[in-house]
C-alpha cells in the first residue's frame, strides 16, 4: 500500500520542519513548499498528491489565494479550512 502524499505549505521553515517530522511518523509521505506559488508548481508536477495543508497568512500568494487554482483540480473533492487565528479577516 502506498503512503498518502501530503503537501505541507508554510512560509515558516521551523514549523514546516516540525510538522514534517510529526506527520512522517504517521506513515505519510510529506512534500514541502514555502509559498503559495511554490505549492502550485509542486502540484503541477506531483499529480498524485492526496492532501494539501496550507498556511493562510503567507507573503505573496497567501493560502486563500492558493486554494482557488487548487479547487479547479478535480482530484481534490473535499476542501477543509482550519485556522488558529482569532480573526476572520482572511475568510470569505
PDB file of C-alpha atoms in Angstrom:
ATOM      1  CA  UNK A   1       0.000   0.000   0.000  1.00  0.00           C
ATOM      2  CA  UNK A   2       1.337   3.434  -0.947  1.00  0.00           C
ATOM      3  CA  UNK A   3       1.688   6.111   1.687  1.00  0.00           C
ATOM      4  CA  UNK A   4      -0.701   9.048   1.305  1.00  0.00           C
ATOM      5  CA  UNK A   5       1.118  12.100  -0.046  1.00  0.00           C
ATOM      6  CA  UNK A   6       0.692  15.392   1.824  1.00  0.00           C
ATOM      7  CA  UNK A   7       1.835  18.770   0.528  1.00  0.00           C
ATOM      8  CA  UNK A   8       2.633  20.993   3.517  1.00  0.00           C
ATOM      9  CA  UNK A   9       2.846  24.712   2.702  1.00  0.00           C
ATOM     10  CA  UNK A  10       4.044  27.354   5.170  1.00  0.00           C
ATOM     11  CA  UNK A  11       6.497  30.239   4.956  1.00  0.00           C
ATOM     12  CA  UNK A  12       7.966  29.469   8.398  1.00  0.00           C
ATOM     13  CA  UNK A  13      10.727  26.876   7.978  1.00  0.00           C
ATOM     14  CA  UNK A  14      10.806  25.771  11.666  1.00  0.00           C
ATOM     15  CA  UNK A  15       7.078  24.991  11.530  1.00  0.00           C
ATOM     16  CA  UNK A  16       7.461  23.045   8.274  1.00  0.00           C
ATOM     17  CA  UNK A  17      10.362  21.066   9.726  1.00  0.00           C
ATOM     18  CA  UNK A  18       8.479  20.199  12.921  1.00  0.00           C
ATOM     19  CA  UNK A  19       5.268  19.235  11.132  1.00  0.00           C
ATOM     20  CA  UNK A  20       7.174  17.166   8.570  1.00  0.00           C
ATOM     21  CA  UNK A  21       8.745  15.137  11.391  1.00  0.00           C
ATOM     22  CA  UNK A  22       5.424  14.682  13.172  1.00  0.00           C
ATOM     23  CA  UNK A  23       3.404  13.768  10.072  1.00  0.00           C
ATOM     24  CA  UNK A  24       6.089  11.412   8.786  1.00  0.00           C
ATOM     25  CA  UNK A  25       5.664   9.383  11.970  1.00  0.00           C
ATOM     26  CA  UNK A  26       2.043   8.813  10.874  1.00  0.00           C
ATOM     27  CA  UNK A  27       3.195   6.903   7.807  1.00  0.00           C
ATOM     28  CA  UNK A  28       2.614   9.803   5.417  1.00  0.00           C
ATOM     29  CA  UNK A  29       4.897  10.992   2.636  1.00  0.00           C
ATOM     30  CA  UNK A  30       5.440  14.727   3.076  1.00  0.00           C
ATOM     31  CA  UNK A  31       6.296  17.188   0.310  1.00  0.00           C
ATOM     32  CA  UNK A  32       7.008  20.747   1.418  1.00  0.00           C
ATOM     33  CA  UNK A  33       6.665  24.209  -0.090  1.00  0.00           C
ATOM     34  CA  UNK A  34       7.355  27.612   1.416  1.00  0.00           C
ATOM     35  CA  UNK A  35       4.962  29.762  -0.653  1.00  0.00           C
ATOM     36  CA  UNK A  36       1.682  29.529  -2.497  1.00  0.00           C
ATOM     37  CA  UNK A  37       3.463  29.873  -5.824  1.00  0.00           C
ATOM     38  CA  UNK A  38       5.833  27.029  -4.991  1.00  0.00           C
ATOM     39  CA  UNK A  39       2.901  24.871  -3.885  1.00  0.00           C
ATOM     40  CA  UNK A  40       1.140  25.294  -7.233  1.00  0.00           C
ATOM     41  CA  UNK A  41       4.334  24.447  -9.083  1.00  0.00           C
ATOM     42  CA  UNK A  42       4.811  21.303  -6.996  1.00  0.00           C
ATOM     43  CA  UNK A  43       1.186  20.247  -7.520  1.00  0.00           C
ATOM     44  CA  UNK A  44       1.550  20.606 -11.269  1.00  0.00           C
ATOM     45  CA  UNK A  45       4.410  18.085 -11.170  1.00  0.00           C
ATOM     46  CA  UNK A  46       3.032  15.772  -8.448  1.00  0.00           C
ATOM     47  CA  UNK A  47      -0.413  14.822  -9.653  1.00  0.00           C
ATOM     48  CA  UNK A  48      -0.713  12.030  -7.098  1.00  0.00           C
ATOM     49  CA  UNK A  49      -0.777  14.387  -4.080  1.00  0.00           C
ATOM     50  CA  UNK A  50      -3.614  13.391  -1.761  1.00  0.00           C
ATOM     51  CA  UNK A  51      -3.840  16.289   0.697  1.00  0.00           C
ATOM     52  CA  UNK A  52      -2.705  19.916   0.762  1.00  0.00           C
ATOM     53  CA  UNK A  53      -2.184  21.714   4.075  1.00  0.00           C
ATOM     54  CA  UNK A  54      -1.791  25.471   3.525  1.00  0.00           C
ATOM     55  CA  UNK A  55      -0.902  28.292   5.849  1.00  0.00           C
ATOM     56  CA  UNK A  56      -3.421  31.106   5.426  1.00  0.00           C
ATOM     57  CA  UNK A  57      -1.154  34.077   6.049  1.00  0.00           C
ATOM     58  CA  UNK A  58       1.950  33.975   3.850  1.00  0.00           C
ATOM     59  CA  UNK A  59       3.739  36.709   1.893  1.00  0.00           C
ATOM     60  CA  UNK A  60       2.994  36.818  -1.815  1.00  0.00           C
ATOM     61  CA  UNK A  61       0.286  34.332  -2.711  1.00  0.00           C
ATOM     62  CA  UNK A  62      -1.408  33.514   0.591  1.00  0.00           C
ATOM     63  CA  UNK A  63      -3.204  30.286   1.443  1.00  0.00           C
ATOM     64  CA  UNK A  64      -6.637  31.534   0.436  1.00  0.00           C
ATOM     65  CA  UNK A  65      -5.407  32.746  -2.965  1.00  0.00           C
ATOM     66  CA  UNK A  66      -3.620  29.425  -3.458  1.00  0.00           C
ATOM     67  CA  UNK A  67      -6.816  27.451  -2.939  1.00  0.00           C
ATOM     68  CA  UNK A  68      -8.522  28.953  -5.974  1.00  0.00           C
ATOM     69  CA  UNK A  69      -6.357  27.103  -8.550  1.00  0.00           C
ATOM     70  CA  UNK A  70      -6.290  24.007  -6.335  1.00  0.00           C
ATOM     71  CA  UNK A  71     -10.099  23.900  -6.243  1.00  0.00           C
ATOM     72  CA  UNK A  72     -10.143  23.638 -10.020  1.00  0.00           C
ATOM     73  CA  UNK A  73      -8.357  20.307  -9.761  1.00  0.00           C
ATOM     74  CA  UNK A  74     -10.980  17.514  -9.751  1.00  0.00           C
ATOM     75  CA  UNK A  75      -8.902  15.165  -7.593  1.00  0.00           C
ATOM     76  CA  UNK A  76      -9.365  17.429  -4.569  1.00  0.00           C
ATOM     77  CA  UNK A  77     -13.034  16.875  -3.855  1.00  0.00           C
ATOM     78  CA  UNK A  78     -13.022  17.884  -0.191  1.00  0.00           C
ATOM     79  CA  UNK A  79     -11.754  21.244   0.958  1.00  0.00           C
ATOM     80  CA  UNK A  80     -11.450  21.937   4.661  1.00  0.00           C
ATOM     81  CA  UNK A  81     -10.079  25.033   6.319  1.00  0.00           C
ATOM     82  CA  UNK A  82      -8.577  25.031   9.772  1.00  0.00           C
ATOM     83  CA  UNK A  83      -7.154  28.134  11.373  1.00  0.00           C
ATOM     84  CA  UNK A  84      -5.799  29.046  14.755  1.00  0.00           C
ATOM     85  CA  UNK A  85      -6.263  32.772  14.246  1.00  0.00           C
ATOM     86  CA  UNK A  86      -8.743  34.722  16.299  1.00  0.00           C
ATOM     87  CA  UNK A  87      -9.845  36.892  13.366  1.00  0.00           C
ATOM     88  CA  UNK A  88     -11.944  36.106  10.308  1.00  0.00           C
ATOM     89  CA  UNK A  89     -10.085  38.693   8.212  1.00  0.00           C
ATOM     90  CA  UNK A  90      -8.899  36.102   5.637  1.00  0.00           C
ATOM     91  CA  UNK A  91     -12.080  34.042   5.434  1.00  0.00           C
ATOM     92  CA  UNK A  92     -14.504  34.942   2.691  1.00  0.00           C
TER      93      UNK A  92
END
